[in-house]
mmCIF file of C-alpha atoms in Angstrom:
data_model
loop_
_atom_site.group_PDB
_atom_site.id
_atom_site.type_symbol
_atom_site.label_atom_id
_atom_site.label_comp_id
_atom_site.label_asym_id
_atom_site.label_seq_id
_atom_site.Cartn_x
_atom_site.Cartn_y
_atom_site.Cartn_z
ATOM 1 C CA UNK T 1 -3.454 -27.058 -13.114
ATOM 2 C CA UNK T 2 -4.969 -25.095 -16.204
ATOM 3 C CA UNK T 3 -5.816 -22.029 -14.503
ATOM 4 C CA UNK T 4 -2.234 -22.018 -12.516
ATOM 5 C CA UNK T 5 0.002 -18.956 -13.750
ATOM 6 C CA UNK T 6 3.341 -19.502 -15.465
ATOM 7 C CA UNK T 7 5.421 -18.242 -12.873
ATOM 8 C CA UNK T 8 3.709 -20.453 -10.085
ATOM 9 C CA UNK T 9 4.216 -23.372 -12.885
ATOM 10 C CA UNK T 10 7.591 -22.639 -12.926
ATOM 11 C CA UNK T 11 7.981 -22.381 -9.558
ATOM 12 C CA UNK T 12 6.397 -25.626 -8.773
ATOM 13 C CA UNK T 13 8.573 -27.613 -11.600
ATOM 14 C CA UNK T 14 11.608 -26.150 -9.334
ATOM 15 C CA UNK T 15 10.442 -27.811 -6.799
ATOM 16 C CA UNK T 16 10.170 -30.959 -7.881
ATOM 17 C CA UNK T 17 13.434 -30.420 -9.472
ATOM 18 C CA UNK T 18 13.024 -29.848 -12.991
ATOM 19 C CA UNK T 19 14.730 -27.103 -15.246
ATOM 20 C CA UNK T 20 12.830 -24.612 -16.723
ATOM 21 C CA UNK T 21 14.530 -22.807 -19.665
ATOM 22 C CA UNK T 22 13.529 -18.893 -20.246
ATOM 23 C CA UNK T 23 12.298 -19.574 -23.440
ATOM 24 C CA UNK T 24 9.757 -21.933 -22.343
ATOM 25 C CA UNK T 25 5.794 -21.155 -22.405
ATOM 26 C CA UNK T 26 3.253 -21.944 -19.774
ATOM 27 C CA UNK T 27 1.826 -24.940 -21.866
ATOM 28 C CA UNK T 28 5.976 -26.096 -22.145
ATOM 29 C CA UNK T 29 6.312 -25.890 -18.588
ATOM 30 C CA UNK T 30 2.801 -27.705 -18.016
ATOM 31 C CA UNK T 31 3.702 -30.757 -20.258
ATOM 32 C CA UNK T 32 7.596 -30.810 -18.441
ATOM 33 C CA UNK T 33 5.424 -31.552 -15.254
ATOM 34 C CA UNK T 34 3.086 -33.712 -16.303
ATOM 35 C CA UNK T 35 5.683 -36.162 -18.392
ATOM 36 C CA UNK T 36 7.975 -35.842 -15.506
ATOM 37 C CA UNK T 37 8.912 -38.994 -13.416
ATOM 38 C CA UNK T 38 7.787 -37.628 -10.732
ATOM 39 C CA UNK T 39 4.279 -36.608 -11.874
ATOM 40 C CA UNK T 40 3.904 -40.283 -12.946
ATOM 41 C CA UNK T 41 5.157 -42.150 -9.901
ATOM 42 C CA UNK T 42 4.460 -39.871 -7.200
ATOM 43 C CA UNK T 43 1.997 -36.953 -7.721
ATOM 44 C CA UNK T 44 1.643 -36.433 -4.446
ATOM 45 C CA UNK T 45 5.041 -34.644 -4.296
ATOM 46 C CA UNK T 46 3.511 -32.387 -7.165
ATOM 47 C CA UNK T 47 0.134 -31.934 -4.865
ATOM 48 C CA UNK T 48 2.149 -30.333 -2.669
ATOM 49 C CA UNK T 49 4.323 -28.257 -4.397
ATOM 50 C CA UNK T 50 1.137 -26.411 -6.187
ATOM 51 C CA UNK T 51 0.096 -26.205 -2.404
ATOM 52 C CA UNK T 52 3.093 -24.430 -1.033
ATOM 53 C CA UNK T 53 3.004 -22.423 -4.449
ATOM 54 C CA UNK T 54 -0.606 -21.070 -3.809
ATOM 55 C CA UNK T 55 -0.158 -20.691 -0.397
ATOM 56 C CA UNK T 56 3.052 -18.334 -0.981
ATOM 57 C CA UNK T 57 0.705 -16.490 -3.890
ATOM 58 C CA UNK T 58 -2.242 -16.051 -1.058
ATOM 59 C CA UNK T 59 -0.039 -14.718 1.512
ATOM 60 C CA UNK T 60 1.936 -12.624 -0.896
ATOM 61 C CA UNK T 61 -1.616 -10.903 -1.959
ATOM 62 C CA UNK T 62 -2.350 -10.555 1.958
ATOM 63 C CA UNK T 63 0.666 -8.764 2.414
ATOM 64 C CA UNK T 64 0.186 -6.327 -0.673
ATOM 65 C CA UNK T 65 -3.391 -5.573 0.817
ATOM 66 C CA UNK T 66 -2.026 -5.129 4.440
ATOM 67 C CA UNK T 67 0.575 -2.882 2.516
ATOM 68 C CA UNK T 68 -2.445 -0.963 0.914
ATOM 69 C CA UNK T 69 -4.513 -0.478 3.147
ATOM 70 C CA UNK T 70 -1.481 0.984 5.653
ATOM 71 C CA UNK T 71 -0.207 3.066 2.623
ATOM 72 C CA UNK T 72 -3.753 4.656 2.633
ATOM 73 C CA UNK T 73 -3.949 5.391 6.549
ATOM 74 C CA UNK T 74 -0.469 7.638 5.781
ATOM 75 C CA UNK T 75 -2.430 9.034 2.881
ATOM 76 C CA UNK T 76 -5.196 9.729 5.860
ATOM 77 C CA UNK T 77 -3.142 11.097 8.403
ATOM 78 C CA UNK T 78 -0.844 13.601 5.815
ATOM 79 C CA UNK T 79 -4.736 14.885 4.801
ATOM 80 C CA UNK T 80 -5.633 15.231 8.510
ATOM 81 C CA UNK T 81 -1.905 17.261 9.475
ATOM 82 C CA UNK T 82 -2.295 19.854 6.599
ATOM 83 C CA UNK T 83 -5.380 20.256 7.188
ATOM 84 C CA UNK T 84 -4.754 21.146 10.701
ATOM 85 C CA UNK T 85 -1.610 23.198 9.412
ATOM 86 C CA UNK T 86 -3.851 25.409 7.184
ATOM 87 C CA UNK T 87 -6.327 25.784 10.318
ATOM 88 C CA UNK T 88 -3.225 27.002 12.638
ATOM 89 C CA UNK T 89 -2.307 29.263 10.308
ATOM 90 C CA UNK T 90 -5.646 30.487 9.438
ATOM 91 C CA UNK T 91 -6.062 30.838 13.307
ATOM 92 C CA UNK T 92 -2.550 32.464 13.760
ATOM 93 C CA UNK T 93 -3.364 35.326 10.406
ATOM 94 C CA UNK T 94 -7.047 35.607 12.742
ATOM 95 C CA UNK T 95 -5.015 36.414 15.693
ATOM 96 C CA UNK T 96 -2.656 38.740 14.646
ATOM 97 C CA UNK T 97 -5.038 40.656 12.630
ATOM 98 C CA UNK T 98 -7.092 41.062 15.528
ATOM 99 C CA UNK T 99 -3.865 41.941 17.464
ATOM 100 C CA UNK T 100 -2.945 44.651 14.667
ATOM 101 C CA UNK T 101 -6.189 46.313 14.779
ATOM 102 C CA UNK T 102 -6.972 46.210 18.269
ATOM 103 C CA UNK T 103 -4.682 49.025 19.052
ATOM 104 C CA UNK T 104 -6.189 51.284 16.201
ATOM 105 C CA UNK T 105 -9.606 50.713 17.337
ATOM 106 C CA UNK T 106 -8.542 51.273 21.018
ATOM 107 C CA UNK T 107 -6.975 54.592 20.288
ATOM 108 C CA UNK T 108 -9.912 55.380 18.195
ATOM 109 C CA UNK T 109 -12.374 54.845 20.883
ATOM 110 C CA UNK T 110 -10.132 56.991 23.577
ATOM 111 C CA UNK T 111 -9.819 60.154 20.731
ATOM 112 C CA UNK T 112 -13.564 59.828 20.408
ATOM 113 C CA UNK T 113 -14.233 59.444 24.206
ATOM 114 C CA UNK T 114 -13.254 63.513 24.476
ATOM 115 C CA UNK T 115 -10.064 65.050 26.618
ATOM 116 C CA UNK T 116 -8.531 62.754 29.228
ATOM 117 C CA UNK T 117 -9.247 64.151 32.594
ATOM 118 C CA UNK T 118 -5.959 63.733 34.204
#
C-alpha cells in the first residue's frame, strides 16, 4: 500500500467504512486502515477495495487517453478543413483572375489581329 496515492487511500478507507477527516495526511489515512478492525480481522475486504480503487484509477486513465487521442483527431481534421479552405480560395482568386484578364487579352489579340472583315 506504500506507493497507493492519498486520494485512492481515502477512497478505499470509505469503503470499508471509515471516516477520513480533511485534515488528515496520506500516512494518517494509511495507519486508520491498517489499525482498523477490519484490516485485522478481515483483510480480504481491504484486498478488494484497493482492487476496485485501482481498477477505477486504470480505467479513468483509459478514458483520459481515449479522450486525447480523439481531442487530437479534431485537432487533425480542423488542420485538414482550413487547409482545404485556403486551397478553395486560392483556387477561386486563380479563377477569377484568369476570368478578369481573359477578356483584356481577348480584345487585345482581336485589335492586333487587324480590321474585322465583316
Amino acid at each position: 500500500m506504500s506507493g497507493t496515492a492519498k486520494l485512492e487511500l481515502k477512497s478505499v478507507a470509505e469503503k470499508i467504512g471509515l471516516i477520513v477527516t480533511e485534515g488528515m495526511k496520506k500516512s494518517d489515512i494509511k495507519r486508520l486502515i491498517e489499525e482498523s478492525d477490519v484490516f485485522k480481522n478481515d483483510n480480504e475486504v481491504v484486498i478488494n477495495a484497493v482492487e476496485v480503487v485501482s481498477e477505477n484509477r486504470n480505467q479513468k486513465f483509459d478514458q483520459d487517453g481515449q479522450i486525447e487521442i480523439e481531442r487530437l483527431k479534431i485537432e487533425r481534421i480542423k488542420l485538414e478543413l482550413a487547409q482545404l479552405r485556403a486551397n478553395v480560395n486560392n483556387t477561386q482568386t486563380s479563377v477569377n483572375q484568369g476570368c478578369k484578364n481573359e477578356p483584356e487579352e481577348s480584345l487585345d489579340s482581336l485589335i492586333k489581329s487587324g480590321p474585322l472583315n465583316l
